[in-house]
């Protein structure tokens, strides 16, 4: 399959796409600019700056929604070292930073079926093993749940909520955890090792349990069936493919983000654009943060 380009170059380091009905479309981040970009159903783009870094944007049930499928327009945003809450009326509430080491920043995350927010780090120097993952519950209590990570990236849950798929880009593979609300992420094990020295970035899980992985150094999204078999490849005419998510009114469109980070002017000219494919399967709505 081949993805079509649906925007001009609109971001330097585009990441983290998320579709939510209450937003009337897609939101994603220009991470290193600290901006949230919103694309309406009609294709209009708008921007909002929320800090030095904007790493994750997800819907927020506590701001007018009621969980997956709700209509709330609020959001939760992971910033450089903390979390910012945005209500449906645009009230902005920055929460206290989760750490004070300015060599470490947020990088990716997701919301679990119980509404808890999982947030992964990376060091600016990409130091091996320096990063961790945190969990924030509905009462906004935060615990460190994983350590020894390097570049914490894609995280999403299976349709029944019992499995969580995860990328630490430096490992070159997708891992899978068992997950329950009581125990959290447990029993980490390899799901697939990417071929051709591929580096996994963001990922999303479709309604059938297939895992779609952005391969940041190969200009493609790889689709793995739930048994780990490579089922499809979506070719993207930009090398640095960072993340993907399903969206559109029937969740049949796969939106794909790309980056211009460390590219010279004129190099890889479509990088920093948003792309779309229609792979013939449907996605699922994200869970909304309960806090």
Short mmCIF file of N, CA and C in Angstrom, two decimals, residues 123-261:
data_model
loop_
_atom_site.label_atom_id
_atom_site.label_comp_id
_atom_site.label_asym_id
_atom_site.label_seq_id
_atom_site.Cartn_x
_atom_site.Cartn_y
_atom_site.Cartn_z
N UNK A 123 16.16 10.54 27.28
CA UNK A 123 17.10 11.61 27.57
C UNK A 123 17.40 12.36 26.28
N UNK A 124 17.70 13.66 26.41
CA UNK A 124 18.04 14.44 25.23
C UNK A 124 19.25 13.84 24.51
N UNK A 125 20.15 13.22 25.25
CA UNK A 125 21.34 12.61 24.67
C UNK A 125 21.11 11.17 24.21
N UNK A 126 19.86 10.67 24.38
CA UNK A 126 19.50 9.30 24.03
C UNK A 126 20.37 8.28 24.78
N UNK A 127 20.66 8.58 26.04
CA UNK A 127 21.50 7.73 26.86
C UNK A 127 20.81 6.40 27.13
N UNK A 128 21.52 5.32 26.88
CA UNK A 128 20.95 3.98 27.05
C UNK A 128 20.55 3.75 28.50
N UNK A 129 19.31 3.32 28.71
CA UNK A 129 18.83 2.94 30.04
C UNK A 129 18.49 4.09 30.97
N UNK A 130 18.55 5.34 30.47
CA UNK A 130 18.35 6.49 31.36
C UNK A 130 16.89 6.85 31.58
N UNK A 131 15.99 6.28 30.80
CA UNK A 131 14.59 6.71 30.82
C UNK A 131 13.72 5.75 31.64
N UNK A 132 12.53 6.23 31.95
CA UNK A 132 11.56 5.45 32.72
C UNK A 132 10.16 5.69 32.16
N UNK A 133 9.19 4.95 32.70
CA UNK A 133 7.79 5.18 32.37
C UNK A 133 7.02 5.40 33.67
N UNK A 134 6.06 6.33 33.61
CA UNK A 134 5.24 6.68 34.76
C UNK A 134 3.77 6.38 34.48
N UNK A 135 3.02 6.12 35.53
CA UNK A 135 1.57 5.96 35.45
C UNK A 135 0.91 7.00 36.33
N UNK A 136 -0.06 7.74 35.77
CA UNK A 136 -0.85 8.71 36.53
C UNK A 136 -2.29 8.22 36.57
N UNK A 137 -2.84 8.05 37.77
CA UNK A 137 -4.20 7.52 37.89
C UNK A 137 -5.23 8.64 37.87
N UNK A 138 -6.49 8.28 38.05
CA UNK A 138 -7.58 9.26 37.96
C UNK A 138 -7.50 10.32 39.04
N UNK A 139 -6.84 10.01 40.17
CA UNK A 139 -6.66 11.00 41.23
C UNK A 139 -5.36 11.79 41.05
N UNK A 140 -4.70 11.57 39.90
CA UNK A 140 -3.46 12.25 39.51
C UNK A 140 -2.27 11.86 40.38
N UNK A 141 -2.37 10.70 41.02
CA UNK A 141 -1.22 10.14 41.74
C UNK A 141 -0.32 9.46 40.72
N UNK A 142 0.99 9.65 40.86
CA UNK A 142 1.93 9.17 39.85
C UNK A 142 2.91 8.19 40.46
N UNK A 143 3.14 7.09 39.76
CA UNK A 143 4.13 6.09 40.17
C UNK A 143 5.02 5.76 38.98
N UNK A 144 6.27 5.43 39.27
CA UNK A 144 7.20 4.98 38.24
C UNK A 144 6.98 3.48 38.06
N UNK A 145 6.71 3.05 36.83
CA UNK A 145 6.35 1.64 36.62
C UNK A 145 7.39 0.86 35.82
N UNK A 146 8.24 1.53 35.05
CA UNK A 146 9.30 0.86 34.31
C UNK A 146 10.56 1.72 34.37
N UNK A 147 11.70 1.08 34.42
CA UNK A 147 12.98 1.78 34.39
C UNK A 147 13.89 1.11 33.36
N UNK A 148 15.06 1.71 33.13
CA UNK A 148 16.03 1.12 32.22
C UNK A 148 15.67 1.25 30.76
N UNK A 149 14.80 2.22 30.42
CA UNK A 149 14.39 2.44 29.04
C UNK A 149 15.35 3.43 28.37
N UNK A 150 15.30 3.48 27.04
CA UNK A 150 16.18 4.40 26.31
C UNK A 150 15.36 5.44 25.55
N UNK A 151 14.56 5.03 24.58
CA UNK A 151 13.69 5.95 23.84
C UNK A 151 12.29 5.36 23.89
N UNK A 152 11.52 5.77 24.90
CA UNK A 152 10.19 5.21 25.11
C UNK A 152 9.25 5.74 24.04
N UNK A 153 8.62 4.83 23.30
CA UNK A 153 7.79 5.24 22.17
C UNK A 153 6.43 4.57 22.21
N UNK A 154 5.94 4.09 21.06
CA UNK A 154 4.55 3.69 20.92
C UNK A 154 4.02 2.81 22.04
N UNK A 155 2.76 3.04 22.42
CA UNK A 155 2.09 2.27 23.46
C UNK A 155 0.61 2.24 23.15
N UNK A 156 0.04 1.03 23.03
CA UNK A 156 -1.40 0.90 22.81
C UNK A 156 -1.85 -0.47 23.27
N UNK A 157 -3.16 -0.58 23.50
CA UNK A 157 -3.73 -1.79 24.09
C UNK A 157 -4.52 -2.59 23.07
N UNK A 158 -4.61 -3.88 23.30
CA UNK A 158 -5.42 -4.76 22.46
C UNK A 158 -6.90 -4.40 22.63
N UNK A 159 -7.75 -4.80 21.69
CA UNK A 159 -9.18 -4.45 21.80
C UNK A 159 -9.83 -4.91 23.09
N UNK A 160 -9.41 -6.05 23.65
CA UNK A 160 -10.01 -6.51 24.90
C UNK A 160 -9.31 -5.96 26.13
N UNK A 161 -8.26 -5.17 25.94
CA UNK A 161 -7.58 -4.50 27.04
C UNK A 161 -6.63 -5.36 27.85
N UNK A 162 -6.41 -6.60 27.47
CA UNK A 162 -5.57 -7.49 28.28
C UNK A 162 -4.10 -7.45 27.90
N UNK A 163 -3.77 -6.88 26.74
CA UNK A 163 -2.39 -6.80 26.27
C UNK A 163 -2.05 -5.35 25.97
N UNK A 164 -0.79 -4.99 26.19
CA UNK A 164 -0.29 -3.66 25.82
C UNK A 164 0.97 -3.85 24.99
N UNK A 165 1.00 -3.22 23.83
CA UNK A 165 2.15 -3.29 22.92
C UNK A 165 2.99 -2.03 23.09
N UNK A 166 4.30 -2.19 23.04
CA UNK A 166 5.19 -1.09 23.43
C UNK A 166 6.49 -1.13 22.63
N UNK A 167 6.98 0.07 22.28
CA UNK A 167 8.27 0.20 21.61
C UNK A 167 9.25 0.99 22.46
N UNK A 168 10.41 0.41 22.72
CA UNK A 168 11.59 1.17 23.11
C UNK A 168 12.46 1.14 21.86
N UNK A 169 12.52 2.28 21.15
CA UNK A 169 13.08 2.31 19.80
C UNK A 169 14.46 1.67 19.72
N UNK A 170 15.27 1.86 20.74
CA UNK A 170 16.65 1.37 20.70
C UNK A 170 16.74 -0.15 20.63
N UNK A 171 15.69 -0.86 21.03
CA UNK A 171 15.73 -2.32 21.01
C UNK A 171 15.51 -2.90 19.62
N UNK A 172 14.90 -2.11 18.71
CA UNK A 172 14.61 -2.61 17.37
C UNK A 172 13.47 -3.61 17.33
N UNK A 173 12.64 -3.64 18.36
CA UNK A 173 11.55 -4.61 18.38
C UNK A 173 10.32 -4.01 19.04
N UNK A 174 9.19 -4.69 18.86
CA UNK A 174 7.95 -4.39 19.58
C UNK A 174 7.81 -5.42 20.69
N UNK A 175 7.54 -4.95 21.89
CA UNK A 175 7.30 -5.85 23.03
C UNK A 175 5.82 -5.86 23.37
N UNK A 176 5.41 -6.86 24.14
CA UNK A 176 4.03 -6.95 24.58
C UNK A 176 4.02 -7.26 26.07
N UNK A 177 3.10 -6.64 26.78
CA UNK A 177 2.87 -6.88 28.20
C UNK A 177 1.48 -7.49 28.39
N UNK A 178 1.31 -8.23 29.46
CA UNK A 178 -0.02 -8.47 29.99
C UNK A 178 -0.41 -7.24 30.80
N UNK A 179 -1.71 -6.92 30.80
CA UNK A 179 -2.15 -5.74 31.54
C UNK A 179 -3.47 -6.01 32.25
N UNK A 180 -3.55 -5.59 33.53
CA UNK A 180 -4.81 -5.50 34.26
C UNK A 180 -4.80 -4.20 35.05
N UNK A 181 -5.99 -3.74 35.43
CA UNK A 181 -6.07 -2.52 36.22
C UNK A 181 -5.38 -2.70 37.57
N UNK A 182 -5.39 -3.92 38.11
CA UNK A 182 -4.79 -4.17 39.41
C UNK A 182 -3.26 -4.23 39.34
N UNK A 183 -2.73 -4.94 38.35
CA UNK A 183 -1.29 -5.19 38.28
C UNK A 183 -0.55 -4.30 37.31
N UNK A 184 -1.25 -3.63 36.41
CA UNK A 184 -0.59 -2.79 35.43
C UNK A 184 0.15 -3.61 34.38
N UNK A 185 1.29 -3.10 33.93
CA UNK A 185 2.08 -3.75 32.89
C UNK A 185 2.97 -4.83 33.51
N UNK A 186 2.76 -6.07 33.13
CA UNK A 186 3.55 -7.19 33.67
C UNK A 186 3.91 -8.16 32.55
N UNK A 187 4.89 -9.00 32.82
CA UNK A 187 5.28 -10.09 31.90
C UNK A 187 5.68 -9.54 30.53
N UNK A 188 6.61 -8.61 30.52
CA UNK A 188 7.11 -8.06 29.25
C UNK A 188 7.87 -9.13 28.47
N UNK A 189 7.60 -9.18 27.15
CA UNK A 189 8.25 -10.17 26.30
C UNK A 189 8.27 -9.65 24.87
N UNK A 190 9.19 -10.14 24.03
CA UNK A 190 9.21 -9.68 22.63
C UNK A 190 7.97 -10.13 21.87
N UNK A 191 7.45 -9.23 21.05
CA UNK A 191 6.35 -9.55 20.14
C UNK A 191 6.91 -9.78 18.74
N UNK A 192 7.61 -8.79 18.18
CA UNK A 192 8.30 -8.96 16.90
C UNK A 192 9.59 -8.15 16.91
N UNK A 193 10.61 -8.67 16.26
CA UNK A 193 11.82 -7.90 15.96
C UNK A 193 11.68 -7.38 14.54
N UNK A 194 11.89 -6.08 14.34
CA UNK A 194 11.69 -5.49 13.01
C UNK A 194 12.80 -5.93 12.06
N UNK A 195 12.44 -6.25 10.83
CA UNK A 195 13.45 -6.66 9.84
C UNK A 195 14.29 -5.47 9.37
N UNK A 196 15.42 -5.77 8.75
CA UNK A 196 16.26 -4.76 8.08
C UNK A 196 16.70 -3.65 9.03
N UNK A 197 16.97 -4.01 10.29
CA UNK A 197 17.42 -3.03 11.28
C UNK A 197 16.44 -1.87 11.43
N UNK A 198 15.15 -2.16 11.26
CA UNK A 198 14.13 -1.13 11.43
C UNK A 198 14.07 -0.63 12.86
N UNK A 199 13.76 0.68 13.01
CA UNK A 199 13.67 1.30 14.33
C UNK A 199 12.20 1.68 14.58
N UNK A 200 11.53 0.98 15.50
CA UNK A 200 10.12 1.23 15.74
C UNK A 200 9.89 2.53 16.51
N UNK A 201 8.92 3.30 16.06
CA UNK A 201 8.57 4.55 16.75
C UNK A 201 7.16 4.39 17.31
N UNK A 202 6.20 5.21 16.88
CA UNK A 202 4.85 5.08 17.40
C UNK A 202 4.13 3.86 16.87
N UNK A 203 3.07 3.45 17.55
CA UNK A 203 2.25 2.32 17.07
C UNK A 203 0.80 2.54 17.44
N UNK A 204 -0.07 1.80 16.75
CA UNK A 204 -1.48 1.77 17.09
C UNK A 204 -2.00 0.36 16.86
N UNK A 205 -3.06 -0.01 17.56
CA UNK A 205 -3.67 -1.34 17.45
C UNK A 205 -5.06 -1.17 16.85
N UNK A 206 -5.37 -1.98 15.82
CA UNK A 206 -6.67 -1.87 15.17
C UNK A 206 -7.73 -2.68 15.90
N UNK A 207 -8.96 -2.63 15.40
CA UNK A 207 -10.09 -3.27 16.07
C UNK A 207 -10.02 -4.79 16.04
N UNK A 208 -9.18 -5.35 15.16
CA UNK A 208 -9.00 -6.79 15.09
C UNK A 208 -7.78 -7.27 15.86
N UNK A 209 -7.07 -6.37 16.51
CA UNK A 209 -5.88 -6.73 17.27
C UNK A 209 -4.59 -6.67 16.49
N UNK A 210 -4.64 -6.17 15.24
CA UNK A 210 -3.41 -5.98 14.48
C UNK A 210 -2.63 -4.78 14.99
N UNK A 211 -1.31 -4.87 14.90
CA UNK A 211 -0.43 -3.83 15.42
C UNK A 211 0.25 -3.13 14.24
N UNK A 212 0.11 -1.81 14.16
CA UNK A 212 0.64 -0.99 13.09
C UNK A 212 1.79 -0.16 13.65
N UNK A 213 2.98 -0.35 13.11
CA UNK A 213 4.21 0.20 13.69
C UNK A 213 4.86 1.17 12.71
N UNK A 214 5.09 2.41 13.13
CA UNK A 214 5.84 3.37 12.33
C UNK A 214 7.33 3.03 12.42
N UNK A 215 7.97 2.86 11.27
CA UNK A 215 9.40 2.52 11.24
C UNK A 215 10.14 3.79 10.85
N UNK A 216 10.80 4.41 11.82
CA UNK A 216 11.27 5.78 11.67
C UNK A 216 12.43 5.93 10.69
N UNK A 217 13.14 4.86 10.40
CA UNK A 217 14.27 4.95 9.47
C UNK A 217 14.02 4.22 8.15
N UNK A 218 12.76 3.90 7.85
CA UNK A 218 12.49 3.12 6.64
C UNK A 218 11.35 3.69 5.79
N UNK A 219 10.74 4.78 6.19
CA UNK A 219 9.68 5.38 5.39
C UNK A 219 8.49 4.45 5.20
N UNK A 220 8.05 3.83 6.29
CA UNK A 220 6.96 2.86 6.15
C UNK A 220 6.27 2.63 7.48
N UNK A 221 5.07 2.08 7.39
CA UNK A 221 4.35 1.55 8.54
C UNK A 221 4.18 0.05 8.30
N UNK A 222 4.57 -0.76 9.26
CA UNK A 222 4.43 -2.21 9.15
C UNK A 222 3.26 -2.68 10.00
N UNK A 223 2.42 -3.53 9.40
CA UNK A 223 1.24 -4.07 10.06
C UNK A 223 1.51 -5.52 10.41
N UNK A 224 1.45 -5.83 11.72
CA UNK A 224 1.65 -7.19 12.21
C UNK A 224 0.32 -7.74 12.73
N UNK A 225 -0.01 -8.95 12.28
CA UNK A 225 -1.19 -9.63 12.83
C UNK A 225 -0.94 -9.96 14.30
N UNK A 226 -2.00 -10.33 15.01
CA UNK A 226 -1.86 -10.57 16.45
C UNK A 226 -0.94 -11.74 16.77
N UNK A 227 -0.63 -12.59 15.78
CA UNK A 227 0.33 -13.68 16.01
C UNK A 227 1.75 -13.28 15.66
N UNK A 228 1.97 -12.01 15.31
CA UNK A 228 3.31 -11.52 15.00
C UNK A 228 3.72 -11.63 13.55
N UNK A 229 2.83 -12.12 12.69
CA UNK A 229 3.12 -12.24 11.27
C UNK A 229 3.02 -10.87 10.60
N UNK A 230 4.01 -10.55 9.74
CA UNK A 230 3.94 -9.31 8.97
C UNK A 230 2.84 -9.45 7.92
N UNK A 231 1.79 -8.62 8.04
CA UNK A 231 0.61 -8.76 7.20
C UNK A 231 0.56 -7.75 6.06
N UNK A 232 1.03 -6.53 6.28
CA UNK A 232 0.96 -5.45 5.30
C UNK A 232 2.09 -4.47 5.55
N UNK A 233 2.41 -3.71 4.50
CA UNK A 233 3.34 -2.60 4.62
C UNK A 233 2.72 -1.39 3.92
N UNK A 234 2.74 -0.24 4.58
CA UNK A 234 2.30 1.01 3.98
C UNK A 234 3.55 1.84 3.69
N UNK A 235 3.82 2.09 2.43
CA UNK A 235 4.97 2.89 2.04
C UNK A 235 4.61 4.37 2.12
N UNK A 236 5.52 5.16 2.68
CA UNK A 236 5.30 6.60 2.88
C UNK A 236 6.42 7.34 2.16
N UNK A 237 6.12 8.36 1.35
CA UNK A 237 7.16 9.08 0.61
C UNK A 237 7.92 10.11 1.45
N UNK A 238 8.22 9.75 2.68
CA UNK A 238 9.07 10.53 3.58
C UNK A 238 9.75 9.52 4.48
N UNK A 239 11.04 9.68 4.69
CA UNK A 239 11.80 8.63 5.37
C UNK A 239 11.43 8.50 6.84
N UNK A 240 11.30 9.61 7.54
CA UNK A 240 11.18 9.58 8.99
C UNK A 240 9.72 9.51 9.41
N UNK A 241 9.19 8.31 9.41
CA UNK A 241 7.81 8.05 9.79
C UNK A 241 7.77 7.85 11.31
N UNK A 242 6.98 8.67 12.00
CA UNK A 242 7.08 8.70 13.45
C UNK A 242 5.95 8.01 14.20
N UNK A 243 4.73 8.02 13.67
CA UNK A 243 3.60 7.46 14.41
C UNK A 243 2.40 7.32 13.49
N UNK A 244 1.38 6.62 13.97
CA UNK A 244 0.17 6.42 13.18
C UNK A 244 -1.01 6.18 14.10
N UNK A 245 -2.21 6.48 13.59
CA UNK A 245 -3.44 6.20 14.32
C UNK A 245 -4.58 6.09 13.34
N UNK A 246 -5.62 5.37 13.72
CA UNK A 246 -6.83 5.30 12.90
C UNK A 246 -7.77 6.44 13.28
N UNK A 247 -8.48 6.95 12.26
CA UNK A 247 -9.43 8.01 12.49
C UNK A 247 -10.40 8.13 11.34
N UNK A 248 -11.10 9.25 11.28
CA UNK A 248 -12.17 9.43 10.32
C UNK A 248 -13.48 8.97 10.94
N UNK A 249 -14.61 9.34 10.33
CA UNK A 249 -15.92 9.04 10.90
C UNK A 249 -16.14 7.56 11.19
N UNK A 250 -15.57 6.67 10.36
CA UNK A 250 -15.74 5.24 10.58
C UNK A 250 -14.44 4.56 11.01
N UNK A 251 -13.44 5.36 11.39
CA UNK A 251 -12.14 4.85 11.87
C UNK A 251 -11.46 3.97 10.83
N UNK A 252 -11.66 4.28 9.55
CA UNK A 252 -11.08 3.47 8.48
C UNK A 252 -9.83 4.09 7.86
N UNK A 253 -9.49 5.32 8.25
CA UNK A 253 -8.31 5.99 7.72
C UNK A 253 -7.13 5.83 8.68
N UNK A 254 -5.97 5.53 8.14
CA UNK A 254 -4.75 5.46 8.93
C UNK A 254 -3.96 6.75 8.70
N UNK A 255 -3.88 7.60 9.72
CA UNK A 255 -3.13 8.84 9.64
C UNK A 255 -1.69 8.59 10.09
N UNK A 256 -0.74 9.16 9.36
CA UNK A 256 0.67 8.86 9.56
C UNK A 256 1.44 10.17 9.67
N UNK A 257 2.20 10.33 10.75
CA UNK A 257 2.99 11.53 10.96
C UNK A 257 4.45 11.31 10.57
N UNK A 258 5.12 12.40 10.19
CA UNK A 258 6.52 12.33 9.77
C UNK A 258 7.30 13.51 10.37
N UNK A 259 8.62 13.41 10.31
CA UNK A 259 9.49 14.39 10.97
C UNK A 259 10.56 14.92 10.02
N UNK A 260 10.97 16.16 10.28
CA UNK A 260 12.11 16.77 9.60
C UNK A 260 13.32 16.90 10.54
N UNK A 261 13.26 16.30 11.70
CA UNK A 261 14.35 16.45 12.67
C UNK A 261 15.69 16.05 12.06
#
